[in-house]
mmCIF file of C-alpha atoms in Angstrom:
data_model
loop_
_atom_site.group_PDB
_atom_site.id
_atom_site.type_symbol
_atom_site.label_atom_id
_atom_site.label_comp_id
_atom_site.label_asym_id
_atom_site.label_seq_id
_atom_site.Cartn_x
_atom_site.Cartn_y
_atom_site.Cartn_z
ATOM 1 C CA GLN J 215 0.000 0.000 0.000
ATOM 2 C CA GLN J 216 3.077 2.205 -0.070
ATOM 3 C CA PRO J 217 2.696 4.914 -2.728
ATOM 4 C CA VAL J 218 5.101 4.832 -5.644
ATOM 5 C CA GLN J 219 7.154 7.905 -6.451
ATOM 6 C CA SER J 220 8.863 8.755 -9.700
ATOM 7 C CA PRO J 221 11.504 9.573 -10.625
ATOM 8 C CA GLN J 222 13.758 8.162 -7.909
ATOM 9 C CA ALA J 223 16.291 10.906 -8.493
ATOM 10 C CA VAL J 224 16.642 14.024 -10.611
ATOM 11 C CA ILE J 225 19.393 16.575 -11.173
ATOM 12 C CA LEU J 226 18.490 20.096 -12.238
ATOM 13 C CA ARG J 227 20.319 23.278 -13.016
ATOM 14 C CA GLU J 228 19.170 26.382 -11.183
ATOM 15 C CA GLY J 229 16.123 27.847 -12.867
ATOM 16 C CA GLU J 230 14.936 24.591 -14.416
ATOM 17 C CA ASP J 231 11.601 22.956 -13.642
ATOM 18 C CA ALA J 232 10.840 19.486 -12.344
ATOM 19 C CA VAL J 233 7.833 17.279 -11.661
ATOM 20 C CA ILE J 234 7.659 14.550 -9.031
ATOM 21 C CA ASN J 235 4.831 12.049 -9.177
ATOM 22 C CA CYS J 236 3.173 10.006 -6.461
ATOM 23 C CA SER J 237 0.777 7.175 -7.324
ATOM 24 C CA SER J 238 -1.321 4.927 -5.163
ATOM 25 C CA SER J 239 -3.077 1.651 -5.847
ATOM 26 C CA LYS J 240 -5.781 2.658 -3.366
ATOM 27 C CA ALA J 241 -8.390 5.395 -3.502
ATOM 28 C CA LEU J 242 -7.081 8.631 -2.041
ATOM 29 C CA TYR J 243 -8.794 11.460 -0.237
ATOM 30 C CA SER J 244 -5.630 13.349 0.619
ATOM 31 C CA VAL J 245 -1.933 13.455 -0.231
ATOM 32 C CA HIS J 246 0.805 14.946 1.915
ATOM 33 C CA TRP J 247 4.195 16.218 0.755
ATOM 34 C CA TYR J 248 7.368 16.542 2.831
ATOM 35 C CA ARG J 249 10.908 17.626 2.024
ATOM 36 C CA GLN J 250 14.033 16.435 3.813
ATOM 37 C CA LYS J 251 17.256 18.340 3.308
ATOM 38 C CA HIS J 252 20.484 16.474 3.799
ATOM 39 C CA GLY J 253 21.151 15.842 7.476
ATOM 40 C CA GLU J 254 17.906 17.475 8.569
ATOM 41 C CA ALA J 255 14.424 16.428 9.658
ATOM 42 C CA PRO J 256 11.675 16.004 7.060
ATOM 43 C CA VAL J 257 9.578 19.159 6.908
ATOM 44 C CA PHE J 258 5.922 19.348 5.987
ATOM 45 C CA LEU J 259 5.219 21.174 2.701
ATOM 46 C CA MET J 260 1.508 20.820 2.023
ATOM 47 C CA ILE J 261 -1.610 18.679 2.145
ATOM 48 C CA LEU J 262 -3.897 18.274 -0.848
ATOM 49 C CA LEU J 263 -7.441 17.465 0.120
ATOM 50 C CA LYS J 264 -9.665 17.496 -2.913
ATOM 51 C CA GLY J 265 -9.442 16.154 -6.414
ATOM 52 C CA GLY J 266 -7.797 18.637 -8.762
ATOM 53 C CA GLU J 267 -6.853 20.946 -5.913
ATOM 54 C CA GLN J 268 -3.568 22.781 -6.282
ATOM 55 C CA LYS J 269 -1.589 24.279 -3.462
ATOM 56 C CA GLY J 270 1.650 26.176 -3.329
ATOM 57 C CA HIS J 271 4.681 26.645 -1.131
ATOM 58 C CA GLU J 272 7.346 29.080 -2.359
ATOM 59 C CA LYS J 273 7.506 28.237 -6.070
ATOM 60 C CA ILE J 274 6.493 24.674 -5.361
ATOM 61 C CA SER J 275 2.965 23.660 -6.188
ATOM 62 C CA ALA J 276 1.098 20.393 -6.324
ATOM 63 C CA SER J 277 -1.979 18.882 -7.863
ATOM 64 C CA PHE J 278 -4.116 15.966 -6.810
ATOM 65 C CA ASN J 279 -6.127 13.799 -9.163
ATOM 66 C CA GLU J 280 -8.470 11.533 -7.203
ATOM 67 C CA LYS J 281 -9.589 9.592 -10.264
ATOM 68 C CA LYS J 282 -6.052 8.728 -11.235
ATOM 69 C CA GLN J 283 -5.105 8.182 -7.579
ATOM 70 C CA GLN J 284 -2.037 10.312 -7.974
ATOM 71 C CA SER J 285 -0.472 13.610 -7.034
ATOM 72 C CA SER J 286 2.255 15.620 -8.748
ATOM 73 C CA LEU J 287 4.650 18.109 -7.189
ATOM 74 C CA TYR J 288 5.820 20.928 -9.478
ATOM 75 C CA LEU J 289 9.080 22.750 -8.761
ATOM 76 C CA THR J 290 9.292 25.886 -10.870
ATOM 77 C CA ALA J 291 12.459 27.882 -11.511
ATOM 78 C CA SER J 292 14.332 25.678 -9.065
ATOM 79 C CA GLN J 293 16.714 27.178 -6.532
ATOM 80 C CA LEU J 294 19.698 25.591 -4.798
ATOM 81 C CA SER J 295 17.614 25.506 -1.606
ATOM 82 C CA TYR J 296 15.191 23.066 -3.212
ATOM 83 C CA SER J 297 17.731 20.261 -3.047
ATOM 84 C CA GLY J 298 16.646 17.396 -0.838
ATOM 85 C CA THR J 299 14.518 14.291 -0.790
ATOM 86 C CA TYR J 300 10.811 14.715 -1.364
ATOM 87 C CA PHE J 301 8.328 12.275 0.133
ATOM 88 C CA CYS J 302 4.646 11.890 -0.497
ATOM 89 C CA GLY J 303 2.386 10.374 2.146
ATOM 90 C CA THR J 304 -1.014 8.808 1.669
ATOM 91 C CA PRO J 305 -3.451 7.983 4.473
ATOM 92 C CA ARG J 306 -3.799 4.454 5.696
ATOM 93 C CA PRO J 307 -7.235 2.806 5.654
ATOM 94 C CA LEU J 308 -9.519 4.352 8.241
ATOM 95 C CA ASN J 309 -10.251 0.976 9.801
ATOM 96 C CA SER J 310 -6.573 0.376 10.519
ATOM 97 C CA GLY J 311 -6.914 2.417 13.677
ATOM 98 C CA ALA J 312 -3.869 4.404 12.765
ATOM 99 C CA ASN J 313 -5.082 7.494 10.898
ATOM 100 C CA ASN J 314 -1.505 7.589 9.768
ATOM 101 C CA LEU J 315 0.455 7.823 6.541
ATOM 102 C CA PHE J 316 2.167 5.460 4.155
ATOM 103 C CA PHE J 317 5.234 7.235 2.818
ATOM 104 C CA GLY J 318 6.622 6.806 -0.653
ATOM 105 C CA THR J 319 10.225 5.787 -1.221
ATOM 106 C CA GLY J 320 11.273 9.344 -1.890
ATOM 107 C CA THR J 321 12.674 11.373 -4.799
ATOM 108 C CA ARG J 322 16.143 12.822 -4.414
ATOM 109 C CA LEU J 323 16.335 16.238 -6.063
ATOM 110 C CA THR J 324 19.697 17.904 -6.628
ATOM 111 C CA VAL J 325 19.894 21.456 -7.933
ATOM 112 C CA ILE J 326 23.279 22.526 -9.254
ATOM 113 C CA PRO J 327 24.483 26.050 -10.143
ATOM 114 C CA ASP Y 280 7.544 26.234 16.766
ATOM 115 C CA VAL Y 281 7.199 22.575 17.610
ATOM 116 C CA LYS Y 282 10.412 21.021 18.708
ATOM 117 C CA VAL Y 283 11.040 17.291 18.537
ATOM 118 C CA THR Y 284 14.376 16.374 20.047
ATOM 119 C CA GLN Y 285 16.148 13.072 19.655
ATOM 120 C CA SER Y 286 18.786 12.507 22.265
ATOM 121 C CA SER Y 287 21.576 11.288 19.966
ATOM 122 C CA ARG Y 288 22.489 12.105 16.374
ATOM 123 C CA TYR Y 289 24.869 9.155 16.078
ATOM 124 C CA LEU Y 290 25.083 5.899 17.999
ATOM 125 C CA VAL Y 291 27.376 2.914 17.566
ATOM 126 C CA LYS Y 292 26.392 -0.274 19.376
ATOM 127 C CA ARG Y 293 27.480 -3.872 19.363
ATOM 128 C CA THR Y 294 25.354 -6.832 18.322
ATOM 129 C CA GLY Y 295 23.270 -8.092 21.231
ATOM 130 C CA GLU Y 296 23.296 -4.838 23.176
ATOM 131 C CA LYS Y 297 20.081 -3.299 24.438
ATOM 132 C CA VAL Y 298 19.647 0.103 22.826
ATOM 133 C CA PHE Y 299 17.429 2.999 23.880
ATOM 134 C CA LEU Y 300 16.539 5.800 21.501
ATOM 135 C CA GLU Y 301 14.873 8.740 23.198
ATOM 136 C CA CYS Y 302 12.533 11.350 21.766
ATOM 137 C CA VAL Y 303 11.011 14.377 23.478
ATOM 138 C CA GLN Y 304 8.474 16.851 22.088
ATOM 139 C CA ASP Y 305 7.548 20.170 23.645
ATOM 140 C CA MET Y 306 4.075 20.823 22.194
ATOM 141 C CA ASP Y 307 1.871 18.564 24.280
ATOM 142 C CA HIS Y 308 1.114 16.363 21.262
ATOM 143 C CA GLU Y 309 -0.919 13.241 21.877
ATOM 144 C CA ASN Y 310 0.493 11.224 18.981
ATOM 145 C CA MET Y 311 4.103 10.167 18.659
ATOM 146 C CA PHE Y 312 5.779 7.922 16.102
ATOM 147 C CA TRP Y 313 8.972 6.061 15.369
ATOM 148 C CA TYR Y 314 10.048 5.594 11.753
ATOM 149 C CA ARG Y 315 12.989 3.873 10.202
ATOM 150 C CA GLN Y 316 14.553 5.388 7.066
ATOM 151 C CA ASP Y 317 16.598 3.284 4.664
ATOM 152 C CA PRO Y 318 17.793 4.126 1.131
ATOM 153 C CA GLY Y 319 15.255 3.081 -1.476
ATOM 154 C CA LEU Y 320 12.670 2.129 1.135
ATOM 155 C CA GLY Y 321 11.505 5.525 2.335
ATOM 156 C CA LEU Y 322 10.044 5.984 5.802
ATOM 157 C CA ARG Y 323 8.604 2.888 7.433
ATOM 158 C CA LEU Y 324 6.533 3.017 10.600
ATOM 159 C CA ILE Y 325 7.841 0.945 13.495
ATOM 160 C CA TYR Y 326 5.490 1.891 16.345
ATOM 161 C CA PHE Y 327 3.263 4.751 17.307
ATOM 162 C CA SER Y 328 1.495 5.951 20.423
ATOM 163 C CA TYR Y 329 -1.720 7.934 20.663
ATOM 164 C CA ASP Y 330 -1.594 8.517 24.414
ATOM 165 C CA VAL Y 331 0.478 7.849 27.511
ATOM 166 C CA LYS Y 332 1.048 4.116 28.002
ATOM 167 C CA MET Y 333 -0.768 3.378 24.723
ATOM 168 C CA LYS Y 334 1.097 1.914 21.774
ATOM 169 C CA GLU Y 335 0.335 0.333 18.433
ATOM 170 C CA LYS Y 336 2.494 -1.665 16.075
ATOM 171 C CA GLY Y 337 3.353 -0.194 12.743
ATOM 172 C CA ASP Y 338 4.625 -1.993 9.655
ATOM 173 C CA ILE Y 339 7.947 -3.305 10.964
ATOM 174 C CA PRO Y 340 7.719 -3.790 14.758
ATOM 175 C CA GLU Y 341 9.771 -6.996 14.940
ATOM 176 C CA GLY Y 342 12.852 -6.594 17.099
ATOM 177 C CA TYR Y 343 11.621 -3.336 18.613
ATOM 178 C CA SER Y 344 9.541 -2.219 21.559
ATOM 179 C CA VAL Y 345 8.480 1.210 22.797
ATOM 180 C CA SER Y 346 7.684 2.990 26.011
ATOM 181 C CA ARG Y 347 5.578 6.052 26.668
ATOM 182 C CA GLU Y 348 5.410 6.817 30.360
ATOM 183 C CA LYS Y 349 5.044 10.576 29.935
ATOM 184 C CA LYS Y 350 3.199 12.480 27.262
ATOM 185 C CA GLU Y 351 6.260 14.316 25.995
ATOM 186 C CA ARG Y 352 8.603 11.319 25.781
ATOM 187 C CA PHE Y 353 8.550 8.303 23.484
ATOM 188 C CA SER Y 354 11.342 5.758 23.643
ATOM 189 C CA LEU Y 355 12.294 3.129 21.091
ATOM 190 C CA ILE Y 356 14.009 0.046 22.471
ATOM 191 C CA LEU Y 357 16.055 -2.505 20.600
ATOM 192 C CA GLU Y 358 16.046 -5.459 22.989
ATOM 193 C CA SER Y 359 19.013 -7.149 21.335
ATOM 194 C CA ALA Y 360 20.524 -5.072 18.567
ATOM 195 C CA SER Y 361 21.367 -6.776 15.296
ATOM 196 C CA THR Y 362 23.317 -5.567 12.274
ATOM 197 C CA ASN Y 363 20.143 -5.392 10.165
ATOM 198 C CA GLN Y 364 18.904 -2.685 12.523
ATOM 199 C CA THR Y 365 21.619 -0.347 11.344
ATOM 200 C CA SER Y 366 19.589 2.577 10.027
ATOM 201 C CA MET Y 367 18.394 6.138 10.479
ATOM 202 C CA TYR Y 368 15.616 6.399 13.069
ATOM 203 C CA LEU Y 369 13.193 9.308 13.002
ATOM 204 C CA CYS Y 370 10.779 10.320 15.722
ATOM 205 C CA ALA Y 371 7.704 12.423 14.940
ATOM 206 C CA SER Y 372 4.747 13.922 16.772
ATOM 207 C CA ARG Y 373 1.448 15.608 16.001
ATOM 208 C CA PRO Y 374 -1.718 16.665 17.835
ATOM 209 C CA GLY Y 375 -4.420 14.114 18.562
ATOM 210 C CA GLN Y 376 -6.688 13.383 15.627
ATOM 211 C CA GLY Y 377 -10.038 12.910 17.345
ATOM 212 C CA PHE Y 378 -12.530 12.312 14.545
ATOM 213 C CA LEU Y 379 -10.574 14.200 11.924
ATOM 214 C CA LEU Y 380 -10.546 12.408 8.615
ATOM 215 C CA VAL Y 381 -7.284 13.851 7.368
ATOM 216 C CA PRO Y 382 -4.038 13.218 9.253
ATOM 217 C CA SER Y 383 -2.538 16.517 10.400
ATOM 218 C CA PRO Y 384 1.117 17.305 9.625
ATOM 219 C CA LEU Y 385 3.880 15.420 11.352
ATOM 220 C CA HIS Y 386 6.731 17.208 13.114
ATOM 221 C CA PHE Y 387 9.971 15.255 12.865
ATOM 222 C CA GLY Y 388 13.137 15.169 14.910
ATOM 223 C CA ASN Y 389 16.568 15.322 13.240
ATOM 224 C CA GLY Y 390 17.053 11.596 13.468
ATOM 225 C CA THR Y 391 19.445 9.170 15.107
ATOM 226 C CA ARG Y 392 21.832 7.288 12.880
ATOM 227 C CA LEU Y 393 22.397 3.938 14.551
ATOM 228 C CA THR Y 394 25.203 1.620 13.533
ATOM 229 C CA VAL Y 395 25.257 -1.908 14.948
ATOM 230 C CA THR Y 396 28.563 -3.713 14.561
#
């Protein structure tokens, strides 16, 4: 039930754009995105709650397609500070008693000058 | 700002030792979690706790136990450390969920990198 992220890794030059995808085999009602910089704690970026909803954080935005059971994270005009590993999280089944997240395997993003 | 503090950034232990990883949060959060992070596998849930003295198994609880005697502190215990438990361990917390449908954001500590030799 772990969501699948793609690509696993990407290298960008400053100013370039990137897209990170997160797909689930289960129906989704929300998707969460986190970023972890090297040697630091993962930090919450945003939650997407409704199908088609887009949210933004800095120049990072995301969309959520309930029908396709996937979310995409868009990094526009990337900056060096965007480097890190990005994780998506999808809620576990409500009857699991956890109200918790399955995390994807992560996408390592490296922005070079 | 929520602060989640893990007592050690790096630990080196020998096979068979009993290992304690400590985590403290300062925001009176009901829920606390222990994750393990390995390359290519992402974050996997070991155990979580939704209240003092309450605990639930996550996806990979084998070889681990936890203790939550006080609301702010959640300890992960490796009863007899093995080399396959060499990993990065992350603690996280968040407010209680009540009947909320959507999990609220997690606040993570900086992690403890454990090496078992």
